[in-house]
Short mmCIF file of C-alpha atoms in Angstrom, two decimals:
data_model
loop_
_atom_site.label_atom_id
_atom_site.label_comp_id
_atom_site.label_asym_id
_atom_site.label_seq_id
_atom_site.Cartn_x
_atom_site.Cartn_y
_atom_site.Cartn_z
CA MET A 1 117.96 123.08 148.52
CA THR A 2 118.61 120.52 145.87
CA GLY A 3 119.46 121.14 141.60
CA THR A 4 119.73 118.79 138.27
CA ALA A 5 123.01 116.34 138.19
CA PRO A 6 124.74 117.71 135.07
CA LEU A 7 124.42 115.39 132.01
CA SER A 8 127.40 112.89 131.26
CA PRO A 9 128.31 113.95 127.79
CA ASP A 10 126.64 110.56 126.81
CA ARG A 11 123.82 111.29 128.82
CA GLN A 12 123.52 114.47 126.35
CA ARG A 13 124.94 112.88 123.03
CA GLN A 14 121.72 110.33 123.50
CA ARG A 15 119.52 112.06 124.54
CA GLN A 16 119.83 114.63 121.85
CA GLU A 17 120.39 111.20 119.14
CA GLN A 18 116.88 109.96 120.58
CA GLU A 19 115.05 113.42 119.84
CA LEU A 20 116.57 113.78 116.53
CA ARG A 21 115.33 110.39 115.54
CA GLN A 22 111.84 110.88 117.62
CA GLU A 23 112.10 114.26 115.01
CA GLN A 24 112.11 112.01 111.94
CA ARG A 25 109.64 109.52 112.71
CA GLN A 26 107.50 113.32 113.35
CA GLU A 27 108.36 114.07 109.36
CA GLN A 28 107.82 110.58 108.20
CA ARG A 29 104.96 110.10 108.98
CA LEU A 30 103.44 113.23 108.13
CA GLU A 31 105.03 112.86 104.38
CA GLN A 32 103.33 109.40 104.38
CA GLU A 33 100.46 110.46 105.47
CA GLN A 34 100.37 113.45 102.11
CA ARG A 35 101.50 110.16 100.43
CA SER A 36 97.96 108.83 101.39
CA ASP A 37 96.59 111.97 100.24
CA THR A 38 98.65 112.38 96.85
CA GLU A 39 99.93 108.95 95.39
CA GLY A 40 98.69 107.77 91.99
CA VAL A 41 98.23 112.04 90.78
CA ASP A 42 101.57 114.09 91.53
CA GLY A 43 103.51 111.97 89.51
CA GLY A 44 103.42 109.73 85.95
CA VAL A 45 100.03 109.32 85.19
CA GLY A 46 98.61 110.54 87.93
CA LEU A 47 99.59 113.96 87.53
CA THR A 48 97.43 113.98 84.13
CA ALA A 49 94.53 113.39 86.14
CA LEU A 50 95.26 116.92 87.59
CA LEU A 51 96.08 118.54 84.36
CA VAL A 52 92.95 117.95 83.25
CA ALA A 53 91.34 118.27 86.37
CA ALA A 54 92.34 121.94 85.64
CA ALA A 55 91.13 122.55 81.97
CA ARG A 56 87.68 120.92 83.68
CA ALA A 57 87.91 123.69 86.23
CA ILE A 58 89.01 126.36 83.64
CA GLU A 59 85.84 125.66 81.63
CA THR A 60 83.04 125.16 83.85
CA HIS A 61 84.11 128.90 84.61
CA ARG A 62 83.86 129.96 81.21
CA PRO A 63 81.03 132.07 80.40
CA ASP A 64 80.78 130.47 76.90
CA SER A 65 81.26 126.84 78.92
CA LEU A 66 80.50 123.25 77.05
CA ALA A 67 80.23 121.63 80.43
CA ARG A 68 80.98 122.06 84.30
CA ASP A 69 82.46 120.18 86.77
CA ASP A 70 82.02 122.06 90.03
CA TYR A 71 84.45 119.41 91.93
CA ALA A 72 87.43 119.87 89.22
CA GLU A 73 89.01 123.17 90.72
CA HIS A 74 88.65 121.43 94.50
CA PHE A 75 91.32 118.89 93.53
CA VAL A 76 93.67 121.30 92.15
CA ARG A 77 93.94 122.71 94.90
CA ALA A 78 93.22 119.77 97.65
CA ALA A 79 97.70 118.48 95.72
CA PRO A 80 100.52 120.69 96.50
CA VAL A 81 102.81 119.94 93.37
CA CYS A 82 99.72 121.94 90.92
CA ALA A 83 98.23 124.57 93.17
CA GLU A 84 100.04 127.26 92.12
CA TRP A 85 98.14 126.02 88.31
CA PRO A 86 95.16 128.00 87.26
CA VAL A 87 91.74 126.80 87.80
CA ARG A 88 90.06 130.15 85.93
CA ILE A 89 90.82 131.29 81.71
CA GLU A 90 91.57 135.25 84.04
CA GLN A 91 94.07 133.98 85.75
CA VAL A 92 96.10 132.55 81.97
CA PRO A 93 98.29 135.72 81.02
CA ASP A 94 97.37 135.51 77.27
CA GLY A 95 94.51 134.09 77.45
CA ASP A 96 93.21 131.72 75.16
CA GLY A 97 96.56 131.69 73.33
CA ASP A 98 98.44 130.31 75.61
CA PRO A 99 99.20 126.59 73.93
CA LEU A 100 98.51 124.99 77.70
CA TRP A 101 95.92 126.87 79.50
CA GLY A 102 94.32 128.40 76.91
CA ARG A 103 93.79 125.52 73.71
CA PHE A 104 95.23 122.37 75.08
CA ALA A 105 91.81 122.74 77.90
CA ARG A 106 89.67 124.09 76.12
CA TYR A 107 90.54 120.96 74.36
CA PHE A 108 89.40 119.16 77.00
CA GLY A 109 86.51 121.25 77.58
CA LEU A 110 85.28 120.23 73.99
CA ARG A 111 86.11 117.29 74.88
CA THR A 112 84.00 116.04 78.24
CA ARG A 113 81.29 117.51 76.54
CA VAL A 114 81.19 115.02 73.66
CA LEU A 115 81.52 111.98 76.60
CA ASP A 116 79.26 113.02 78.43
CA ASP A 117 76.77 113.92 76.10
CA PHE A 118 77.81 110.34 74.15
CA LEU A 119 77.16 108.75 77.89
CA LEU A 120 73.56 110.08 78.89
CA ARG A 121 72.24 108.73 75.14
CA CYS A 122 73.41 105.53 75.78
CA VAL A 123 71.90 105.40 79.15
CA ARG A 124 68.43 106.24 77.87
CA GLY A 125 68.77 103.31 75.88
CA ASP A 126 69.40 99.93 76.84
CA ALA A 127 72.55 100.77 79.17
CA ARG A 128 72.17 100.64 83.15
CA GLN A 129 75.76 100.43 83.65
CA VAL A 130 78.61 102.59 82.97
CA VAL A 131 82.04 101.61 83.40
CA LEU A 132 84.86 104.40 83.56
CA LEU A 133 88.39 102.96 83.00
CA GLY A 134 90.82 104.76 84.10
CA ALA A 135 88.61 106.71 85.79
CA GLY A 136 90.91 109.27 86.98
CA LEU A 137 89.41 112.60 88.45
CA ASP A 138 85.86 111.53 87.01
CA THR A 139 83.37 112.99 88.56
CA ARG A 140 80.38 112.20 86.44
CA ALA A 141 78.85 109.84 89.19
CA PHE A 142 78.19 113.23 90.78
CA ARG A 143 77.24 115.67 88.04
CA LEU A 144 75.85 114.00 85.66
CA ASP A 145 71.43 113.98 85.37
CA TRP A 146 71.98 109.55 85.37
CA PRO A 147 68.12 107.42 85.18
CA SER A 148 68.19 106.29 89.38
CA ASP A 149 68.55 102.86 88.19
CA LEU A 150 72.17 103.31 87.30
CA THR A 151 75.75 102.00 88.79
CA VAL A 152 79.38 104.00 87.46
CA PHE A 153 81.96 101.59 87.79
CA GLU A 154 85.04 102.85 88.06
CA ILE A 155 88.01 102.47 87.69
CA ASP A 156 92.06 103.18 88.78
CA ARG A 157 94.58 102.88 91.14
CA ALA A 158 93.55 102.34 95.01
CA GLY A 159 96.06 106.01 95.15
CA VAL A 160 94.43 108.18 92.65
CA LEU A 161 90.87 106.38 93.74
CA GLU A 162 91.34 107.31 97.36
CA PHE A 163 93.05 111.04 96.45
CA LYS A 164 89.62 111.12 94.22
CA GLN A 165 87.40 110.25 97.31
CA ARG A 166 88.91 112.25 100.18
CA VAL A 167 88.65 115.21 98.78
CA LEU A 168 84.84 114.40 97.65
CA THR A 169 84.05 113.03 101.13
CA GLY A 170 85.07 117.03 101.95
CA LEU A 171 82.96 118.71 100.46
CA SER A 172 80.42 116.14 101.21
CA ALA A 173 79.86 114.91 97.06
CA ALA A 174 76.96 112.95 97.67
CA PRO A 175 76.52 110.79 93.84
CA PRO A 176 73.07 110.46 92.65
CA VAL A 177 72.72 106.64 91.16
CA LYS A 178 74.53 103.56 92.27
CA ARG A 179 79.08 104.79 92.01
CA VAL A 180 81.69 101.44 93.00
CA PRO A 181 85.23 102.92 93.58
CA VAL A 182 87.44 99.83 91.25
CA PRO A 183 90.76 100.11 92.65
CA VAL A 184 93.39 98.00 90.33
CA ASP A 185 95.45 99.14 88.21
CA LEU A 186 94.99 98.03 84.17
CA ARG A 187 97.52 95.91 84.44
CA ALA A 188 96.27 93.73 86.12
CA ASP A 189 93.23 91.36 86.53
CA TRP A 190 90.81 94.10 86.43
CA VAL A 191 88.28 91.27 84.46
CA THR A 192 87.87 89.42 87.86
CA ALA A 193 87.11 92.88 90.31
CA LEU A 194 85.62 94.51 88.18
CA THR A 195 82.56 91.41 87.89
CA THR A 196 83.28 91.16 92.22
CA ALA A 197 82.63 94.41 92.49
CA GLY A 198 79.13 93.85 91.03
CA PHE A 199 79.62 94.14 87.24
CA ASP A 200 77.09 92.02 85.42
CA PRO A 201 77.82 91.09 81.93
CA ALA A 202 74.84 90.01 81.21
CA VAL A 203 73.28 93.26 81.67
CA PRO A 204 73.78 96.37 78.53
CA SER A 205 76.61 98.78 79.56
CA VAL A 206 78.57 101.80 77.97
CA TRP A 207 82.70 101.87 78.59
CA LEU A 208 84.69 105.19 78.71
CA ALA A 209 88.16 105.48 77.79
CA GLU A 210 88.95 108.14 77.97
CA GLY A 211 92.39 109.68 77.40
CA LEU A 212 93.42 106.39 77.55
CA LEU A 213 94.81 103.57 75.56
CA PHE A 214 97.91 105.43 74.53
CA TYR A 215 99.25 105.26 77.84
CA LEU A 216 99.69 101.16 77.23
CA PRO A 217 100.86 98.89 75.45
CA GLY A 218 100.07 98.19 71.35
CA PRO A 219 99.11 94.39 73.09
CA ALA A 220 97.36 95.18 76.45
CA GLU A 221 94.52 97.64 73.69
CA THR A 222 94.29 94.96 72.38
CA HIS A 223 93.56 92.51 75.74
CA LEU A 224 90.97 95.60 77.62
CA VAL A 225 89.07 96.22 73.97
CA ASP A 226 88.71 91.99 73.75
CA MET A 227 87.83 91.55 77.50
CA VAL A 228 84.96 94.82 76.62
CA ASP A 229 84.11 92.86 74.00
CA ARG A 230 83.81 89.54 76.27
CA LEU A 231 81.96 91.21 79.51
CA THR A 232 78.86 93.29 76.78
CA VAL A 233 75.64 91.71 75.30
CA GLY A 234 72.80 94.21 72.56
CA GLY A 235 72.98 97.57 73.44
CA SER A 236 75.80 98.63 74.73
CA ALA A 237 78.74 100.74 73.90
CA LEU A 238 82.28 102.16 74.04
CA ALA A 239 84.26 105.40 73.65
CA PHE A 240 87.75 105.64 73.64
CA GLU A 241 90.48 108.10 71.96
CA ALA A 242 93.43 107.14 70.00
CA LYS A 243 95.73 108.98 67.90
CA LEU A 244 97.37 107.89 64.79
CA GLU A 245 100.58 110.16 63.51
CA LYS A 246 102.87 107.17 63.12
CA ASP A 247 105.00 108.94 64.63
CA LEU A 248 104.54 110.86 68.17
CA THR A 249 107.86 112.26 68.40
CA ALA A 250 108.07 114.18 65.67
CA TYR A 251 105.18 116.80 67.05
CA ARG A 252 107.10 116.92 70.25
CA ASP A 253 108.74 120.42 69.77
CA SER A 254 104.71 122.11 69.29
CA ALA A 255 103.54 123.95 71.12
CA ILE A 256 100.90 122.25 73.04
CA TYR A 257 104.04 119.90 74.26
CA THR A 258 106.62 122.77 74.70
CA ALA A 259 104.13 123.83 77.02
CA THR A 260 102.98 121.28 79.23
CA ARG A 261 106.36 119.82 79.35
CA GLU A 262 108.77 122.71 80.03
CA ARG A 263 105.99 124.42 82.65
CA ILE A 264 103.84 121.97 84.37
CA GLY A 265 106.37 118.92 84.60
CA ILE A 266 104.54 117.10 82.44
CA ASP A 267 106.20 114.85 79.36
CA LEU A 268 103.19 113.65 77.59
CA LEU A 269 105.59 111.31 75.35
CA GLY A 270 107.64 110.56 77.98
CA LEU A 271 104.47 108.58 78.98
CA PHE A 272 102.79 107.57 75.68
CA ASP A 273 103.05 103.62 74.67
CA LEU A 274 105.23 104.90 70.97
CA GLY A 275 105.07 101.58 70.42
CA PRO A 276 102.96 100.14 67.05
CA ARG A 277 98.93 100.99 67.86
CA PRO A 278 96.76 98.41 67.24
CA ASP A 279 93.72 99.93 65.00
CA SER A 280 90.80 98.28 67.27
CA ALA A 281 88.12 100.31 66.24
CA GLY A 282 88.46 98.03 62.77
CA GLU A 283 88.33 94.99 65.61
CA LEU A 284 85.11 96.07 67.51
CA ALA A 285 84.13 95.91 63.57
CA ALA A 286 85.33 92.96 63.56
CA LYS A 287 83.28 91.72 66.12
CA GLY A 288 79.89 93.07 65.24
CA TRP A 289 79.51 96.24 66.83
CA SER A 290 78.38 99.72 64.36
CA THR A 291 81.97 102.18 64.74
CA SER A 292 82.77 105.58 63.75
CA MET A 293 85.54 107.75 64.78
CA HIS A 294 85.91 111.98 64.39
CA THR A 295 88.69 114.53 65.01
CA PRO A 296 87.83 116.62 68.02
CA PHE A 297 87.32 119.28 65.25
CA ASP A 298 84.72 118.15 63.74
CA PHE A 299 83.26 118.36 67.38
CA THR A 300 85.03 122.34 67.16
CA ARG A 301 82.90 122.29 64.34
CA ARG A 302 79.35 121.11 66.04
CA HIS A 303 79.26 123.08 69.40
CA GLY A 304 80.83 126.50 67.43
CA ARG A 305 83.79 126.98 70.09
CA GLY A 306 87.29 124.74 70.45
CA PRO A 307 90.56 124.08 69.10
CA LEU A 308 90.72 123.67 65.48
CA PRO A 309 93.95 122.51 63.47
CA GLU A 310 97.00 124.46 63.30
CA PRO A 311 100.99 124.11 62.54
CA ASN A 312 103.13 121.40 63.81
CA ASP A 313 99.47 120.03 65.74
CA ALA A 314 100.19 117.03 68.74
CA LEU A 315 96.61 117.15 68.31
CA GLU A 316 96.38 116.16 64.69
CA GLY A 317 96.43 112.94 64.71
CA ASN A 318 94.08 112.75 68.13
CA ARG A 319 90.35 110.54 66.45
CA TRP A 320 87.11 109.81 69.38
CA VAL A 321 85.74 106.15 68.39
CA PHE A 322 81.98 105.78 69.09
CA ALA A 323 80.92 102.16 69.06
CA HIS A 324 77.83 100.13 69.67
CA LYS A 325 77.51 97.03 70.10
CA LEU A 326 74.18 95.60 68.00
CA GLY A 327 72.22 92.09 68.23
CA ILE A 328 70.71 91.45 71.75
#
């Protein structure tokens, strides 16, 4: 009868170290897989895309919904960082009285509806290309009733677009039009990336910068708007969101900023660029665009639901700008 000889202390130590290294490599692989899934949306500005997705999910399930996004809830549930966030107003104890998931979420729902309407009006005219700048988890390519000959370009960082595509693939989602993700940071050479992806500057286009510009330094915003002007012909259009407050920090204690910071860990004022803002609407007008500027509250009154002004209001300086390039 034979038996296994006991391992020497040195050999036992080597085996233990080998097993520990294997466990560490396994943990690293799992962490890497999770990062590849959620890279770009689990922190910083990327996390705000999940905030907007949660707001759109809540709006979708309202009986008086202003906009529907049936994909939004799936993004929220796919990212561990926000897996416990509400996706229905019934899951919010204070309902519409909640500054974050009530009033702020309704703001995003209203913004979604208004910009949906803008894009659809434009493509009923000359525009046959849509460019979503800082697209985030926008699913307009999938959920809107587009003309069949339209192309939608989605510009954002690779990690954000990869996370979005993974979720959409899991849902077997298929856009009714040509959709072209363009993985590039807007601080890099996004113009070359966009034209290389097939964008044609000679064809009328409509551009959207939703919840984007106030994260950029003023000169970067000016450059972006200038590039949009250079890449467009008559019949094109642009919509963007601006903030007109001279001192955003004066609203640090507002109900919206406080709730967002303390309850879900998003310090919006820490993410916004607090430097001087350019007059992009004025610059476009000087380049021959027609522009109009509205408060969100204008559309609240038009639709009969949405946020209204309140004291110490983080939304007070928000403006939605709509610009159309004249000429042929």
